[in-house]
PDB file of C-alpha atoms in Angstrom:
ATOM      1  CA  UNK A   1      84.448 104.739  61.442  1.00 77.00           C
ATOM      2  CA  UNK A   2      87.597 103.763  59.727  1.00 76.00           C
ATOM      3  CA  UNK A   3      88.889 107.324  59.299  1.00 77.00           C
ATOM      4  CA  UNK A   4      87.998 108.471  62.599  1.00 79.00           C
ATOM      5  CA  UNK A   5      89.681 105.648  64.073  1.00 77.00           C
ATOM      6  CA  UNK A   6      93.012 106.347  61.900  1.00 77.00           C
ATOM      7  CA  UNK A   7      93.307 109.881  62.546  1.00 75.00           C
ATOM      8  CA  UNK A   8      93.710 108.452  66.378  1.00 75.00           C
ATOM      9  CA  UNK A   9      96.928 106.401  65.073  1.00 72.00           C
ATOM     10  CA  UNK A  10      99.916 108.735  64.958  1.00 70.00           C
ATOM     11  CA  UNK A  11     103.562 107.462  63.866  1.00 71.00           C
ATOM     12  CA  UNK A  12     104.082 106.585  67.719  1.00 69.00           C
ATOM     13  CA  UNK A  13     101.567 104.149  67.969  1.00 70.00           C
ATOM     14  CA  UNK A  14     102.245 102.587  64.611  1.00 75.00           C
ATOM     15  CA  UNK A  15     105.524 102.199  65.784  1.00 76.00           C
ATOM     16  CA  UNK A  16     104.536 100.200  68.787  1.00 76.00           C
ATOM     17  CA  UNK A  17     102.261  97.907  67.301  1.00 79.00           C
ATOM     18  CA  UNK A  18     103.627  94.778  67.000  1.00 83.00           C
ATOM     19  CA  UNK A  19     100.573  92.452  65.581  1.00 83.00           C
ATOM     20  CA  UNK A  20      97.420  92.726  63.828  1.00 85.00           C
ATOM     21  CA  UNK A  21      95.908  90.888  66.891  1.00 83.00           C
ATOM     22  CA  UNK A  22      97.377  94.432  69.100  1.00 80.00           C
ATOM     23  CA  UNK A  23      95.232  97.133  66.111  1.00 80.00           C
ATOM     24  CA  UNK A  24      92.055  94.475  66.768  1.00 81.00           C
ATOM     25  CA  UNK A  25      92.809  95.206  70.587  1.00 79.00           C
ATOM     26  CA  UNK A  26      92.965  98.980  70.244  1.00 81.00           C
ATOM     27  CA  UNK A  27      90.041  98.986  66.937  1.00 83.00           C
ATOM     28  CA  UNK A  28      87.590  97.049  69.489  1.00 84.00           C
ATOM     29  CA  UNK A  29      88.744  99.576  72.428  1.00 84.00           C
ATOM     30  CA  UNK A  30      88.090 102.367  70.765  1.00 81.00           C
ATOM     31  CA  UNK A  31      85.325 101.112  68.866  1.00 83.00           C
ATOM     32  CA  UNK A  32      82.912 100.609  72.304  1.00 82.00           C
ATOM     33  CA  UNK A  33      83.809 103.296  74.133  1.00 83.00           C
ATOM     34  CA  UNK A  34      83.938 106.204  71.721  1.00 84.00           C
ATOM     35  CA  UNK A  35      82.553 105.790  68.611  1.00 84.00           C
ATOM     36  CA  UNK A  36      79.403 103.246  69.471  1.00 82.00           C
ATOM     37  CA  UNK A  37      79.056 106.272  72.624  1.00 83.00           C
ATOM     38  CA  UNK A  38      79.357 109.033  70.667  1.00 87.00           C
ATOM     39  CA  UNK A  39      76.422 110.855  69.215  1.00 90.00           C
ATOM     40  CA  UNK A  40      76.007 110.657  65.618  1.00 88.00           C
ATOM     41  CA  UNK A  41      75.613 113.748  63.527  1.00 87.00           C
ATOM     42  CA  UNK A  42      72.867 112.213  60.861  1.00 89.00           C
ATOM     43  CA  UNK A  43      71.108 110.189  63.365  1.00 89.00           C
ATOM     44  CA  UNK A  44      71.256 112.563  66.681  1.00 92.00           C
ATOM     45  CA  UNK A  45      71.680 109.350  68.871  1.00 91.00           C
ATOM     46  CA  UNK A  46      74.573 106.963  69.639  1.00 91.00           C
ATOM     47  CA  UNK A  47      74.924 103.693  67.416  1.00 89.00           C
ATOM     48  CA  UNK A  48      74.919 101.449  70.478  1.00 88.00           C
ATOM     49  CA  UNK A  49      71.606 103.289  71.844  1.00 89.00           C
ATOM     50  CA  UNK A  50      70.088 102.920  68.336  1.00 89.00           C
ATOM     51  CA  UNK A  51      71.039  99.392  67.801  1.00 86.00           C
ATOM     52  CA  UNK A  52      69.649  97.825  70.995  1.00 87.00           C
ATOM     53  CA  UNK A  53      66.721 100.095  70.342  1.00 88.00           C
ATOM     54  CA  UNK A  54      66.234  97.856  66.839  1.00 89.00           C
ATOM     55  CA  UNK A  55      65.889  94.635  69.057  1.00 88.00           C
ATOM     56  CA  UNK A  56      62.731  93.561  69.733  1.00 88.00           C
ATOM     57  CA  UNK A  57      61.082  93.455  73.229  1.00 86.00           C
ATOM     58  CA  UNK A  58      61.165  90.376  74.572  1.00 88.00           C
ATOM     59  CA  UNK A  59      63.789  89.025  71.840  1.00 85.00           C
ATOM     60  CA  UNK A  60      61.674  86.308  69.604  1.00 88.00           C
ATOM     61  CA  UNK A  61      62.999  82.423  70.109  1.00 92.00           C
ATOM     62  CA  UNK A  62      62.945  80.456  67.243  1.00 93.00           C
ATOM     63  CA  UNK A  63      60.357  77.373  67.206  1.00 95.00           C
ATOM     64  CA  UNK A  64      61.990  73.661  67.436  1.00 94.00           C
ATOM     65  CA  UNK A  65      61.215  73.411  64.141  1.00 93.00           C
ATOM     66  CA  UNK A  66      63.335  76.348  62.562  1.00 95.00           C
ATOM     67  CA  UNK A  67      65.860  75.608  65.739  1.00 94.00           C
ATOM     68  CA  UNK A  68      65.989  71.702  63.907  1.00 93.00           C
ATOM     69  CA  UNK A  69      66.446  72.879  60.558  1.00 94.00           C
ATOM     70  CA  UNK A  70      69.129  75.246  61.111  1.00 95.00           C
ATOM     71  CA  UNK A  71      70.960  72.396  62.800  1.00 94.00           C
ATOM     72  CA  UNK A  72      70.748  70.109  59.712  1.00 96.00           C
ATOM     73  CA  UNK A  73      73.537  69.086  57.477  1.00 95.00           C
ATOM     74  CA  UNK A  74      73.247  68.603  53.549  1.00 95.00           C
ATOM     75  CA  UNK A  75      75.112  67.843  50.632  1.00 95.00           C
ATOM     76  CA  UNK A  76      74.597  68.117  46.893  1.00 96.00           C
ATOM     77  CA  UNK A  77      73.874  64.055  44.502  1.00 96.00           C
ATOM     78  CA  UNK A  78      73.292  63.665  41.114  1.00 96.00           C
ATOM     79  CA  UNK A  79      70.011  60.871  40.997  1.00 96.00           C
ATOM     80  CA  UNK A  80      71.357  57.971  38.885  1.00 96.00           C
ATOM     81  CA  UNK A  81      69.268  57.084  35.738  1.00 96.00           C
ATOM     82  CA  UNK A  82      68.089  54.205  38.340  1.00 95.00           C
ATOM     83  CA  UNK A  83      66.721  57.261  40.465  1.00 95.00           C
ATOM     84  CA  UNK A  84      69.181  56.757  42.894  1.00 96.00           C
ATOM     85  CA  UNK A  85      71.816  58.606  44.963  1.00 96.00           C
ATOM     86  CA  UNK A  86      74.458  57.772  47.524  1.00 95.00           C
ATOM     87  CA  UNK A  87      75.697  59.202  50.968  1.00 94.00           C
ATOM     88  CA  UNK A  88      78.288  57.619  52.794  1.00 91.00           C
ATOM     89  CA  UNK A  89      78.437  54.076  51.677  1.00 89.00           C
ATOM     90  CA  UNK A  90      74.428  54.141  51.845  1.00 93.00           C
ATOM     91  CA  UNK A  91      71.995  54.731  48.975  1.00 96.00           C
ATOM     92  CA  UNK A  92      68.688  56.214  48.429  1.00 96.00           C
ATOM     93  CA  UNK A  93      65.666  55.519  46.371  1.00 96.00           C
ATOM     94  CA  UNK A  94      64.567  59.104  45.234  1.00 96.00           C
ATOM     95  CA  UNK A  95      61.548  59.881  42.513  1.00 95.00           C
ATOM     96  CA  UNK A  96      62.191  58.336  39.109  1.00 95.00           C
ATOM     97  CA  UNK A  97      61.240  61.994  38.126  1.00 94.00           C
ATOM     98  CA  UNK A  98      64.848  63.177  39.559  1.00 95.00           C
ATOM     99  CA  UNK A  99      66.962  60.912  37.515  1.00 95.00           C
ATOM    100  CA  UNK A 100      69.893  63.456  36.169  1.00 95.00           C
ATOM    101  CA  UNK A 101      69.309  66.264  38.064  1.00 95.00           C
ATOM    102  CA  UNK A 102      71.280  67.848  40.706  1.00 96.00           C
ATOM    103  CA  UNK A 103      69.417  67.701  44.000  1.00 96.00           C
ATOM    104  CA  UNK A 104      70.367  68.553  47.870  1.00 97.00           C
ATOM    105  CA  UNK A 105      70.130  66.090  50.385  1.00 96.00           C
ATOM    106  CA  UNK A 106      68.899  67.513  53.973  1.00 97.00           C
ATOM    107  CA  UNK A 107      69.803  65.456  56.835  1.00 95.00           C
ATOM    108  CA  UNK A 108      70.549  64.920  60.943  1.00 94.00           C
ATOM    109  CA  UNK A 109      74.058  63.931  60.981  1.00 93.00           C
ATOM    110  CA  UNK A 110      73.757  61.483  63.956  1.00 92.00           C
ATOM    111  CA  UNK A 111      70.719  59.717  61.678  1.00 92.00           C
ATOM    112  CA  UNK A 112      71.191  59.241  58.335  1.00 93.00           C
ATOM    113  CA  UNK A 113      68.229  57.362  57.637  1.00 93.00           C
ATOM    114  CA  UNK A 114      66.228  60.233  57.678  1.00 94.00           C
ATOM    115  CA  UNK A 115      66.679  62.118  54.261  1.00 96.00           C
ATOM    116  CA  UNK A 116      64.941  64.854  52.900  1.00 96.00           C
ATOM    117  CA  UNK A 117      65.416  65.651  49.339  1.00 97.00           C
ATOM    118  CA  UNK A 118      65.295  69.182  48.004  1.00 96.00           C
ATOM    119  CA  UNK A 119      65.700  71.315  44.662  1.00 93.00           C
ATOM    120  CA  UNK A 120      65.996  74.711  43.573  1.00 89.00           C
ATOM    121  CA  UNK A 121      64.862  75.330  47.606  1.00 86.00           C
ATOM    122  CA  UNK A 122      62.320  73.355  47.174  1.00 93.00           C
ATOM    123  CA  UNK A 123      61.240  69.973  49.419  1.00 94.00           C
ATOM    124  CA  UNK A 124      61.007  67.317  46.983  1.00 94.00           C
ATOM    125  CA  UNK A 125      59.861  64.772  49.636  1.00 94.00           C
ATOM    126  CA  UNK A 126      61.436  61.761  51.731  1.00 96.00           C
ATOM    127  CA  UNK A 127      64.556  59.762  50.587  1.00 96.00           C
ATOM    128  CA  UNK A 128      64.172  55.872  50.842  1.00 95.00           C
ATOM    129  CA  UNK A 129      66.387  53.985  52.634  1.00 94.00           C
ATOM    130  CA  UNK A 130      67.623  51.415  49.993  1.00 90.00           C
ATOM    131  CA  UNK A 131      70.900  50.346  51.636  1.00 90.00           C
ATOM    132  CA  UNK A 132      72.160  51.514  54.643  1.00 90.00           C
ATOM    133  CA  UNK A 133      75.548  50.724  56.205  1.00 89.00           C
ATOM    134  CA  UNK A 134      75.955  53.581  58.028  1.00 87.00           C
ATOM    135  CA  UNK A 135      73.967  55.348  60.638  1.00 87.00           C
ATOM    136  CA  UNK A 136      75.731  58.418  61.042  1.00 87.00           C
ATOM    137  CA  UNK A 137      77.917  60.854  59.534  1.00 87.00           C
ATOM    138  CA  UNK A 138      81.299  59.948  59.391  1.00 85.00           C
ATOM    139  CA  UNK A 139      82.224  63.662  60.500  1.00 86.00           C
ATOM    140  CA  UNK A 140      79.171  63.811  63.103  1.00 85.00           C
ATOM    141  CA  UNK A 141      81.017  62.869  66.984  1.00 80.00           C
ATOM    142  CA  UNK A 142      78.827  63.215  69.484  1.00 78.00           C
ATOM    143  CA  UNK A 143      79.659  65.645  72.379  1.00 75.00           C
ATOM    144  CA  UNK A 144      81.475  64.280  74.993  1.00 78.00           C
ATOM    145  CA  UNK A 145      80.922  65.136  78.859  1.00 76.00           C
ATOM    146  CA  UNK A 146      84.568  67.442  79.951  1.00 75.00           C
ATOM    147  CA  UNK A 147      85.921  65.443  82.766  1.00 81.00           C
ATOM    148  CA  UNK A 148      85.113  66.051  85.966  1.00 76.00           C
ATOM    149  CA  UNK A 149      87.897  68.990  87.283  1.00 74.00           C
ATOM    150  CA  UNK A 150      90.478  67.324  89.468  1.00 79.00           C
ATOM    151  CA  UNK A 151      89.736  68.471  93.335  1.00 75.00           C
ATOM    152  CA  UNK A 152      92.076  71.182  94.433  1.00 78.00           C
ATOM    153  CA  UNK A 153      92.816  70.197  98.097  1.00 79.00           C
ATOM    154  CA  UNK A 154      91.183  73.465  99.011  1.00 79.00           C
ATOM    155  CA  UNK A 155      88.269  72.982 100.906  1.00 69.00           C
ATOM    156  CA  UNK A 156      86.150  75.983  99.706  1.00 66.00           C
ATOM    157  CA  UNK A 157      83.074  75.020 101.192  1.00 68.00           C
ATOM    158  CA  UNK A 158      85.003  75.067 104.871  1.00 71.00           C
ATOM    159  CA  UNK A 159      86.834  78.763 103.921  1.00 78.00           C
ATOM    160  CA  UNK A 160      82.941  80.411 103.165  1.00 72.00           C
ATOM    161  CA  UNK A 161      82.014  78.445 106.413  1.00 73.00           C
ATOM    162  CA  UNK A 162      84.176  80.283 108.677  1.00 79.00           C
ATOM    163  CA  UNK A 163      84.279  83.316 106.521  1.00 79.00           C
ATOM    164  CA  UNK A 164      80.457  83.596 107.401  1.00 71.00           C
ATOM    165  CA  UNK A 165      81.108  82.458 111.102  1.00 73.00           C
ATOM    166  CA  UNK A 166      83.384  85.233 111.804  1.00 77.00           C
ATOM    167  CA  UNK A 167      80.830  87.803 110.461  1.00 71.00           C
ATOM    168  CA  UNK A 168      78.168  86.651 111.859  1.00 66.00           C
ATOM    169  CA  UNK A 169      79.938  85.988 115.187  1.00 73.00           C
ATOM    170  CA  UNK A 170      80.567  89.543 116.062  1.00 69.00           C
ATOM    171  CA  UNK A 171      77.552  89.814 117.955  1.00 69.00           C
ATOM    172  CA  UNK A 172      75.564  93.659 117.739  1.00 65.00           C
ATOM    173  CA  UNK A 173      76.586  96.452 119.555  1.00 63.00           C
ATOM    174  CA  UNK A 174      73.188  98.048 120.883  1.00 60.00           C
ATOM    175  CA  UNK A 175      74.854 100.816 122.769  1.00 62.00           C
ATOM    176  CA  UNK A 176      76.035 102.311 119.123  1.00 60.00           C
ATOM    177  CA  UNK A 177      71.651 102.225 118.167  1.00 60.00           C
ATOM    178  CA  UNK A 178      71.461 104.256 121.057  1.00 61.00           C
ATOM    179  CA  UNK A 179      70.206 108.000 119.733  1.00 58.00           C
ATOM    180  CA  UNK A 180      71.040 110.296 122.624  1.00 56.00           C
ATOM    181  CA  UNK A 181      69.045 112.818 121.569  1.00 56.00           C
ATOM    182  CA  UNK A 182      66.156 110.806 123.072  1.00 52.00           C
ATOM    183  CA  UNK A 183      67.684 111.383 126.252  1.00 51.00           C
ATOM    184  CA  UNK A 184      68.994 107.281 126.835  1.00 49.00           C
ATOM    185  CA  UNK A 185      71.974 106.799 128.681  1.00 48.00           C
TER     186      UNK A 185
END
């Protein structure tokens, strides 16, 4: 793809280009409507036609539970010799078992007294809340609602209103549904 997109650069338009964000322009251009169109020699179709033919029919949604996990935050503890570990100006009782090792700590950001303590990819259980100060991530802001848009002064509503009145308003000229050929005057 690379060299058949370069052989399409001559010294003219290498001269014009100005910015990498310009050669992503004309790379993306010339990406979807020649080469993703164009008929490949080893596969006999076009990569756009074979990639959407890859996707399965009707596309799979994930279940709430892998949608939840995928939204989770974690970071990486060592357990104290007390088999403890810390997050935030909280800490967490883990299994006495863990003391020393490095382990990964799987959370919600908006509820951090919900831990889930893995190693090596493993689930290693629940975290207990020992002492917790804070509730949420200090990074973790919840989404705001944008601000209502300011009104325009343009009544739009009134402008389809009489767009529609005007069309409709014409009235329908029967005399042109008229087939002569019928013999109607």
């Amino acid at each position: 793809m690379r060299d058949q997109f370069l052989v399409e650069l001559d010294e003219e338009h290498v001269g014009r280009i100005e910015h990498l964000t310009e050669l992503n322009r004309l790379f993306t251009a010339w990406g979807e409507t020649v080469y993703h169109r164009a008929v490949h020699s080893e596969t006999g179709q076009p990569p756009i036609e074979r990639w959407l033919g890859s996707i399965p029919k009707p596309l799979p949604l994930p279940s709430p539970a892998d949608l939840r996990e995928a939204f989770l935050w974690s970071e990486l503890r060592t357990v104290t010799k007390s088999a403890t570990v810390s997050l935030h100006s909280n800490s967490y009782e883990v299994e006495p078992a863990l003391a020393g090792m490095r382990i990964e700590l799987v959370f919600d950001p908006f509820d951090l007294t919900d831990i889930e303590v893995r190693a090596s990819g493993k689930a290693l259980g629940k975290a207990v809340p020992h002492h917790v100060g804070r509730h949420s991530h200090p990074k973790a802001s919840p989404e705001t609602p944008a601000e209502p848009a300011a009104p325009t002064g343009i009544d739009y509503l009134k402008i389809l209103d009489e767009a529609h009145t005007a069309n409709t308003a014409r009235g329908i000229n029967y005399s042109s549904l008229m087939d002569d050929s019928r013999g109607w005057q």
